[in-house]
Short mmCIF file of C-alpha atoms and ligand atoms in Angstrom, two decimals:
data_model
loop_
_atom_site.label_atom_id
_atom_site.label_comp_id
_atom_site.label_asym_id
_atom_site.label_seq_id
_atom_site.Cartn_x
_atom_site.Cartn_y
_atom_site.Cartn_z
CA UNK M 1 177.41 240.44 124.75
CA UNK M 2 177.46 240.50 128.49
CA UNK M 3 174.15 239.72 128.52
CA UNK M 4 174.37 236.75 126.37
CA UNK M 5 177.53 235.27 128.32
CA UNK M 6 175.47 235.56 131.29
CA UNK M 7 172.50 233.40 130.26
CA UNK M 8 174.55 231.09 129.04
CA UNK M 9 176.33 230.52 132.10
CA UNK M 10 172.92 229.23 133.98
CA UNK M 11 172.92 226.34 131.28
CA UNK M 12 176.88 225.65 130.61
CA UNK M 13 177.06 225.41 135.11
CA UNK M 14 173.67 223.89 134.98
CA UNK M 15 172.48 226.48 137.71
CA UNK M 16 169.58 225.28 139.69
CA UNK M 17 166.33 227.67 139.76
CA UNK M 18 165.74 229.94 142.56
CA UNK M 19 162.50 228.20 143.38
CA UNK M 20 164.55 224.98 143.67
CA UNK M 21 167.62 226.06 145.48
CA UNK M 22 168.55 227.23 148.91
CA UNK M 23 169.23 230.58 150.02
CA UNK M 24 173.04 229.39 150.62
CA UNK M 25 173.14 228.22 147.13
CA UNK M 26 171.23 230.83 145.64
CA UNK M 27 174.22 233.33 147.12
CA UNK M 28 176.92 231.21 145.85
CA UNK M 29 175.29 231.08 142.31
CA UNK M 30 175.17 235.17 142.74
CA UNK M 31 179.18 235.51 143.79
CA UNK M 32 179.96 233.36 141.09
CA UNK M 33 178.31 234.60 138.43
CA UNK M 34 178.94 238.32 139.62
CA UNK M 35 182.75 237.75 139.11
CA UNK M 36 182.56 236.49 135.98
CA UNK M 37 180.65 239.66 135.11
CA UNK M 38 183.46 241.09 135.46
CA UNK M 39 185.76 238.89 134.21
CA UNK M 40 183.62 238.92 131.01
CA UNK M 41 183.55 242.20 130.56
CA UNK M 42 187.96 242.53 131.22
CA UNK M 43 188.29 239.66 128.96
CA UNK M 44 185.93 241.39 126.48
CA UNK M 45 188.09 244.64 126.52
CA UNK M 46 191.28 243.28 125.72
CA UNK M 47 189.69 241.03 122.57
CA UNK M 48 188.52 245.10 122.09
CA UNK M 49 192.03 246.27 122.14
CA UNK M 50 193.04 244.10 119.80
CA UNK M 51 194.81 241.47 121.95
CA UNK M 52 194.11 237.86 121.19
CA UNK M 53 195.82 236.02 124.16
CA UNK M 54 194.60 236.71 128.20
CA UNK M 55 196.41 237.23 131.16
CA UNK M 56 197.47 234.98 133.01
CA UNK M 57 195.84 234.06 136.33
CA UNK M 58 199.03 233.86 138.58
CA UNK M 59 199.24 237.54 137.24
CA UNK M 60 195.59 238.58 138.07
CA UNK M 61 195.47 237.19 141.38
CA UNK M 62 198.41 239.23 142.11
CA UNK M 63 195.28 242.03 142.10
CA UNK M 64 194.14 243.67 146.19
CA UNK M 65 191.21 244.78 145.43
CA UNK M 66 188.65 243.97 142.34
CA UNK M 67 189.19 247.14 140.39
CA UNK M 68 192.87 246.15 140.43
CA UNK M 69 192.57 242.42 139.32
CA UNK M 70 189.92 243.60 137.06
CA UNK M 71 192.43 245.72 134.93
CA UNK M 72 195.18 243.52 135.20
CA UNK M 73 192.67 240.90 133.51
CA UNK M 74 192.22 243.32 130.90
CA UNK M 75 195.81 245.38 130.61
CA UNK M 76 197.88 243.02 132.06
CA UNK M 77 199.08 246.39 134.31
CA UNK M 78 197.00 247.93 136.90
CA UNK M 79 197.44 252.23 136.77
CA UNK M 80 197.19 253.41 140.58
CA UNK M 81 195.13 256.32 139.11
CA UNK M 82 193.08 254.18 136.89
CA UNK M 83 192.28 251.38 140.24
CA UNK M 84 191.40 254.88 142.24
CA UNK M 85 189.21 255.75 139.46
CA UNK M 86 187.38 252.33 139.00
CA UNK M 87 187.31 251.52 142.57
CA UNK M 88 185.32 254.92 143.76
CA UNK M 89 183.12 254.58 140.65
CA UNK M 90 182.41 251.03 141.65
CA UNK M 91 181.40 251.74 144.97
CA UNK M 92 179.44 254.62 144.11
CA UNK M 93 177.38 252.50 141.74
CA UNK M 94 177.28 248.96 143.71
CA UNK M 95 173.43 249.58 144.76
CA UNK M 96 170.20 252.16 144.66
CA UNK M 97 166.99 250.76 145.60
CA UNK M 98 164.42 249.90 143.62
CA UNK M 99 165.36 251.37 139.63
CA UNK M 100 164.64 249.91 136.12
CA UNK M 101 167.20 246.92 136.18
CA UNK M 102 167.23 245.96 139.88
CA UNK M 103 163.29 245.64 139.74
CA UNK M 104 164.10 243.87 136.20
CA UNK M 105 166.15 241.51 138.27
CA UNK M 106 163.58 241.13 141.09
CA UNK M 107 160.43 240.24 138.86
CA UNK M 108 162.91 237.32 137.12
CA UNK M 109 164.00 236.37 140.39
CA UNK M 110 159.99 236.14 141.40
CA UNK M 111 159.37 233.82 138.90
CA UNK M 112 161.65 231.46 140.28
CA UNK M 113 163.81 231.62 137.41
CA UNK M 114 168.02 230.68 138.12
CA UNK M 115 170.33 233.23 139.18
CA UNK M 116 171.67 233.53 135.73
CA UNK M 117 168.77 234.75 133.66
CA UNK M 118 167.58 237.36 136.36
CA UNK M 119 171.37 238.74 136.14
CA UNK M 120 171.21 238.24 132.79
CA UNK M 121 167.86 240.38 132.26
CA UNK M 122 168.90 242.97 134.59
CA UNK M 123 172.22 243.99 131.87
CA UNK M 124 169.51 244.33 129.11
CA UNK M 125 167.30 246.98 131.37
CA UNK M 126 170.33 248.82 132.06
CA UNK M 127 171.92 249.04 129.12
CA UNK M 128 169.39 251.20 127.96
CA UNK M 129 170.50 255.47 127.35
CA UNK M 130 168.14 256.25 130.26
CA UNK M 131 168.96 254.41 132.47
CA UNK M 132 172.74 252.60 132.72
CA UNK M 133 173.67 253.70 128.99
CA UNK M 134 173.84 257.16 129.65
CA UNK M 135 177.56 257.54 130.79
CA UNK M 136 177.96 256.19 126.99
CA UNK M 137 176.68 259.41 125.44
CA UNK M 138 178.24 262.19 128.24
CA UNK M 139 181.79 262.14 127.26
CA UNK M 140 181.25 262.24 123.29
CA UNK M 141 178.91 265.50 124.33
CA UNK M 142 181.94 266.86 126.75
CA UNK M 143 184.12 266.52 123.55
CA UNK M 144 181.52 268.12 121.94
CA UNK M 145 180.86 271.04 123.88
CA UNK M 146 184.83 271.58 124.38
CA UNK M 147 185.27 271.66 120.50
CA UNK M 148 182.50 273.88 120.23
CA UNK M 149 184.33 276.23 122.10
CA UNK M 150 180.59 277.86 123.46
CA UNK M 151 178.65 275.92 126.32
CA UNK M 152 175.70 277.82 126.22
CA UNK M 153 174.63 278.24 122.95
CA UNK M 154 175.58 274.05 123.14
CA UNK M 155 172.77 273.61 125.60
CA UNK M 156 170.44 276.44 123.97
CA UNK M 157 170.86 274.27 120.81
CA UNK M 158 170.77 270.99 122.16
CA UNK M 159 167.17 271.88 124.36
CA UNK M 160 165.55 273.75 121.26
CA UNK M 161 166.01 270.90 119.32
CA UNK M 162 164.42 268.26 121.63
CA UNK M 163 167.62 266.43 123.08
CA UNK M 164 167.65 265.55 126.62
CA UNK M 165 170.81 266.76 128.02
CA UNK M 166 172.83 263.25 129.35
CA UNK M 167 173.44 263.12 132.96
CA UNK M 168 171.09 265.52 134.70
CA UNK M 169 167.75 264.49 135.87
CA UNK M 170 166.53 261.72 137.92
CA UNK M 171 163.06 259.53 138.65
CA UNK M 172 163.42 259.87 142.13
CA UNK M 173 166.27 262.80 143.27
CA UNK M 174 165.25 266.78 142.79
CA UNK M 175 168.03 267.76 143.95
CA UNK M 176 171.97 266.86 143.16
CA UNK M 177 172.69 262.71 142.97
CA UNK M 178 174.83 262.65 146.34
CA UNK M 179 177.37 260.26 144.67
CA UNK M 180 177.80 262.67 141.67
CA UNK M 181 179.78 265.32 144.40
CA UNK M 182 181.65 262.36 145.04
CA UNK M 183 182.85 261.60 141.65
CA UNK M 184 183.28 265.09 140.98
CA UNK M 185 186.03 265.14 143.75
CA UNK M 186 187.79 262.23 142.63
CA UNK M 187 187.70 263.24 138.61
CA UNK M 188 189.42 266.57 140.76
CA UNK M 189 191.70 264.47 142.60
CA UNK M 190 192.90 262.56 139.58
CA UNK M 191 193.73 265.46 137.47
CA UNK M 192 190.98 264.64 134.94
CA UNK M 193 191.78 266.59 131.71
CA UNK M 194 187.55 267.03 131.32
CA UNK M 195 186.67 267.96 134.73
CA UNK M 196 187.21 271.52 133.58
CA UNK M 197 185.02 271.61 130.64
CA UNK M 198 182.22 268.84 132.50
CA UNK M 199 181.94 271.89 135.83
CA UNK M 200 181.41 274.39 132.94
CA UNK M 201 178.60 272.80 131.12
CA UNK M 202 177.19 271.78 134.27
CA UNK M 203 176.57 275.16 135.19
CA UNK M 204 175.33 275.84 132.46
CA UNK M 205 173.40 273.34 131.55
CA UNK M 206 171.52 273.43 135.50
CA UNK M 207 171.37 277.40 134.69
CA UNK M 208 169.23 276.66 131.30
CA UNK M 209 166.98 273.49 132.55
CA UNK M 210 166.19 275.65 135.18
CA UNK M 211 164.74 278.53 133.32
CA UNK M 212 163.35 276.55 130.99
CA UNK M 213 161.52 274.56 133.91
CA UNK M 214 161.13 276.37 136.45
CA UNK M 215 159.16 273.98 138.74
CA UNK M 216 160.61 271.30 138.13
CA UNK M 217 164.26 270.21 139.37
CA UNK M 218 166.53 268.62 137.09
CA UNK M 219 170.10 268.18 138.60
CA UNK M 220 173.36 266.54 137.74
CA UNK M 221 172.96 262.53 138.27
CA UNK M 222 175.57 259.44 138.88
CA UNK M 223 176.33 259.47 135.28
CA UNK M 224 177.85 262.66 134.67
CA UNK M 225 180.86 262.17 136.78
CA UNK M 226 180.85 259.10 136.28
CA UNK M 227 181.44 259.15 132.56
CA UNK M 228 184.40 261.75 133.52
CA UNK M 229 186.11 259.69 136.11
CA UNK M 230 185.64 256.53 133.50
CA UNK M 231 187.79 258.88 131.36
CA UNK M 232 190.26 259.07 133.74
CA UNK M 233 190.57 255.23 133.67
CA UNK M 234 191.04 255.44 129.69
CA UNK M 235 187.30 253.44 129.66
CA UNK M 236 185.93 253.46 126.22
CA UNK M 237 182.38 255.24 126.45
CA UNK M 238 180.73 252.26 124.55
CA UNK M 239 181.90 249.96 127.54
CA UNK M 240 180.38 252.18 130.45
CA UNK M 241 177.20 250.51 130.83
CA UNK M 242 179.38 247.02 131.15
CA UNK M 243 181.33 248.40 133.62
CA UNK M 244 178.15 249.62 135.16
CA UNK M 245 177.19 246.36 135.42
CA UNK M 246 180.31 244.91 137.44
CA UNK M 247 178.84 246.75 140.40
CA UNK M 248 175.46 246.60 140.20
CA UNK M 249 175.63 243.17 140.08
CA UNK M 250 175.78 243.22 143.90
CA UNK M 251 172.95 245.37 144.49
CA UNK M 252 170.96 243.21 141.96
CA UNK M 253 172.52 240.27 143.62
CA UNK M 254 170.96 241.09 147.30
CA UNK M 255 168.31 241.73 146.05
CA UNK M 256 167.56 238.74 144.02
CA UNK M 257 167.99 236.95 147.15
CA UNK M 258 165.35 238.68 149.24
CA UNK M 259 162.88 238.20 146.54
CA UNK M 260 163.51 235.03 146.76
CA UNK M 261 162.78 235.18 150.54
CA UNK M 262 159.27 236.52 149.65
CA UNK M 263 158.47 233.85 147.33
CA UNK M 264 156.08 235.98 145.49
CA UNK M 265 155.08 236.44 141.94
CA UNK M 266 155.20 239.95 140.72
CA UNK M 267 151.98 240.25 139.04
CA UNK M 268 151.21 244.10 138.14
CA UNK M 269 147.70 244.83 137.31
CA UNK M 270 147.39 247.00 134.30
CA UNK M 271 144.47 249.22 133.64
CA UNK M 272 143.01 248.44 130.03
CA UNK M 273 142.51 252.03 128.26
CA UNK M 274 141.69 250.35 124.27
CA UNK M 275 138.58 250.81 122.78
CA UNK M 276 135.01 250.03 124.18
CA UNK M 277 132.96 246.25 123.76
CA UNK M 278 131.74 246.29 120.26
CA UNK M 279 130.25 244.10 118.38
CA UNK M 280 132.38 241.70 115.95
CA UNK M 281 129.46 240.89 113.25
CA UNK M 282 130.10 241.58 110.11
CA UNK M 283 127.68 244.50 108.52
C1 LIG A 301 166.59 260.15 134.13
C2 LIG A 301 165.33 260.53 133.34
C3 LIG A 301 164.98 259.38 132.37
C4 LIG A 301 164.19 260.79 134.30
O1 LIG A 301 163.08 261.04 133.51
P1 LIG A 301 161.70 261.56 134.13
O2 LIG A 301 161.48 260.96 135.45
O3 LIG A 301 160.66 261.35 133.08
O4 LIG A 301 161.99 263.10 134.31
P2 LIG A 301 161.12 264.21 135.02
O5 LIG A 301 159.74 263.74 135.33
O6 LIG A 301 161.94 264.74 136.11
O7 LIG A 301 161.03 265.31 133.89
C5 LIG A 301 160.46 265.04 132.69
C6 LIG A 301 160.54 266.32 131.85
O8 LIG A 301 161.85 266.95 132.01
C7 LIG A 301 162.57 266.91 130.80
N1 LIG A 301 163.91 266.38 131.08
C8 LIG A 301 164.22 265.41 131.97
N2 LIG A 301 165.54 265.18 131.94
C9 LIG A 301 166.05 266.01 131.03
C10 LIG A 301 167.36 266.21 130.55
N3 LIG A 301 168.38 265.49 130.99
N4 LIG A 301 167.54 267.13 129.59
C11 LIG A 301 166.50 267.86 129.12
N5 LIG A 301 165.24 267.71 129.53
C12 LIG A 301 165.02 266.79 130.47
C13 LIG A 301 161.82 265.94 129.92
O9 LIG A 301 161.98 266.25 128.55
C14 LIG A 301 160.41 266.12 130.37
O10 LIG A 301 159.91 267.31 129.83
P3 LIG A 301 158.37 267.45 129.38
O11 LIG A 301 157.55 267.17 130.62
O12 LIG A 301 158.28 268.85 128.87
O13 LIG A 301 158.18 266.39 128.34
C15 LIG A 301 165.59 261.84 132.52
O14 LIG A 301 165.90 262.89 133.40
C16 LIG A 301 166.64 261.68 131.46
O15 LIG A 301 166.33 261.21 130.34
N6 LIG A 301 167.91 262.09 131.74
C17 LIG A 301 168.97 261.95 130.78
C18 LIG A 301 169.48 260.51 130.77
C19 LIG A 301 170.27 260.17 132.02
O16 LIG A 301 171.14 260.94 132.44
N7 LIG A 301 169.98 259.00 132.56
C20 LIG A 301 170.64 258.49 133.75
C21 LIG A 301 169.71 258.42 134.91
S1 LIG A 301 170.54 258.05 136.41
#
């Protein structure tokens, strides 16, 4: 849905195309469209909690800081505890380099395409389990493993029958995601009911990916904490790659805009592995 609203933004404010547009422009196409990301997404929530009117602006405005005006959009009230937990997560998750959706956004933005439909194609590459999504699937497993009553045979279970464990291992880190001991201490901070249970099964869980690869590093990533400080902010899991998006829409932002500086076309070359010439007469 957030996807959707965001393409259709480019045509409903008739948003020129990067090729076309100044820098200037091409950043106040970004900050526009990047709050109503989040504005989408608040509005969104409350339709999801079963509210059919929206707050009203005078009330939203009344909002410091974005995490704050965000949840007044969507509660109408704005939980100290719950800004704390958005706010860190939001920060933690603004921008990293070069991964799946950011270079999603970048080869849009080389095409010249508007600001709208690079945004736009960068929520569908990280809405996706391995990358963005995965938050979605940690707390149901926390649940899991704390009704279960018995992390390790959990894990044992889960890695014997082909399941990737959610939230630990990364395409570029081999060693702990820096911003996941940062979450960690916040989820602490707030009194997190699952922090106890998500410390557990990470030791665990490192303990068994470990032995069973024992050259290879997997460690905790962004998402793990992340998922248990959304918690703490009463976010539903299915809405944690949304909220994802409401702050990687800066780093995708910044960076649309120095593609745009290049002016190049991503063109990849791809190395063609099908079958050999052969001949296409008929017997
Ligand atoms: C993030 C991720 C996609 C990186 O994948 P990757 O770069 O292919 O991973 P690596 O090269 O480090 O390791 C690949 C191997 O480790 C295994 N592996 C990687 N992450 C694993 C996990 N979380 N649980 C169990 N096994 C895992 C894979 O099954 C694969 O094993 P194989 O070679 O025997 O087939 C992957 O670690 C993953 O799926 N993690 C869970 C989803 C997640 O948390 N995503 C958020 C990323 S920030």
């Amino acid at each position: 849905m957030l996807q959707a609203n965001t393409a259709r933004l480019s045509g409903v404010w008739k948003l020129g195309k990067l090729s076309e547009i100044s820098g200037a422009q091409a950043r106040e196409d970004l900050g526009r469209l990047s709050a109503q990301v989040m504005s989408i997404v608040a509005r969104s929530a409350r339709v999801g909690d079963g509210h059919i009117d929206s707050v009203p602006d005078d009330v939203v405005a009344k909002g410091k800081t974005a995490a704050e005006k965000f949840l007044l959009r969507w509660r109408g009230e704005a939980d100290p505890r719950h800004v704390k937990a958005i706010d860190t997560y939001w920060v933690c998750t603004a921008e990293h380099g070069l991964n799946a959706s950011t270079f999603t956004a970048r080869i849009v933005a080389s095409t010249g395409a508007d600001c709208g439909a690079a945004l736009s194609a960068a929520v569908g590459a990280l809405s996706g389990p391995l990358h963005g999504g995965a938050p979605a699937y940690v707390k149901p497993m926390l649940d899991e493993v704390a009704a279960s009553g018995d992390p390790e045979r959990w894990v044992e279970e889960a890695l014997a029958s082909g399941k990737r464990i959610m939230g630990f291992g990364h395409r570029i880190y081999r060693a702990e995601d820096p911003r996941s001991r940062i979450l960690k201490q916040t989820a602490r901070e707030l009194g997190s009911p699952q922090v106890a249970v998500a410390e557990e099964l990470e030791q665990v869980a490192l303990a068994a990916l470990q032995k069973r690869s024992p050259d290879r590093v997997l460690a905790t990533n962004v998402e793990y904490y992340s998922a248990v400080v959304l918690d703490v902010a009463e976010i539903p899991p299915p809405l944690a790659p949304a909220m994802f998006a409401c702050s990687r829409v800066a780093g995708w932002s910044a960076h649309i805009l120095e593609q745009k500086r290049t002016g190049k076309l991503f063109r990849p070359n791809a190395r063609y592995v099908g079958p050999a010439p052969r001949s296409l007469e008929l017997a």
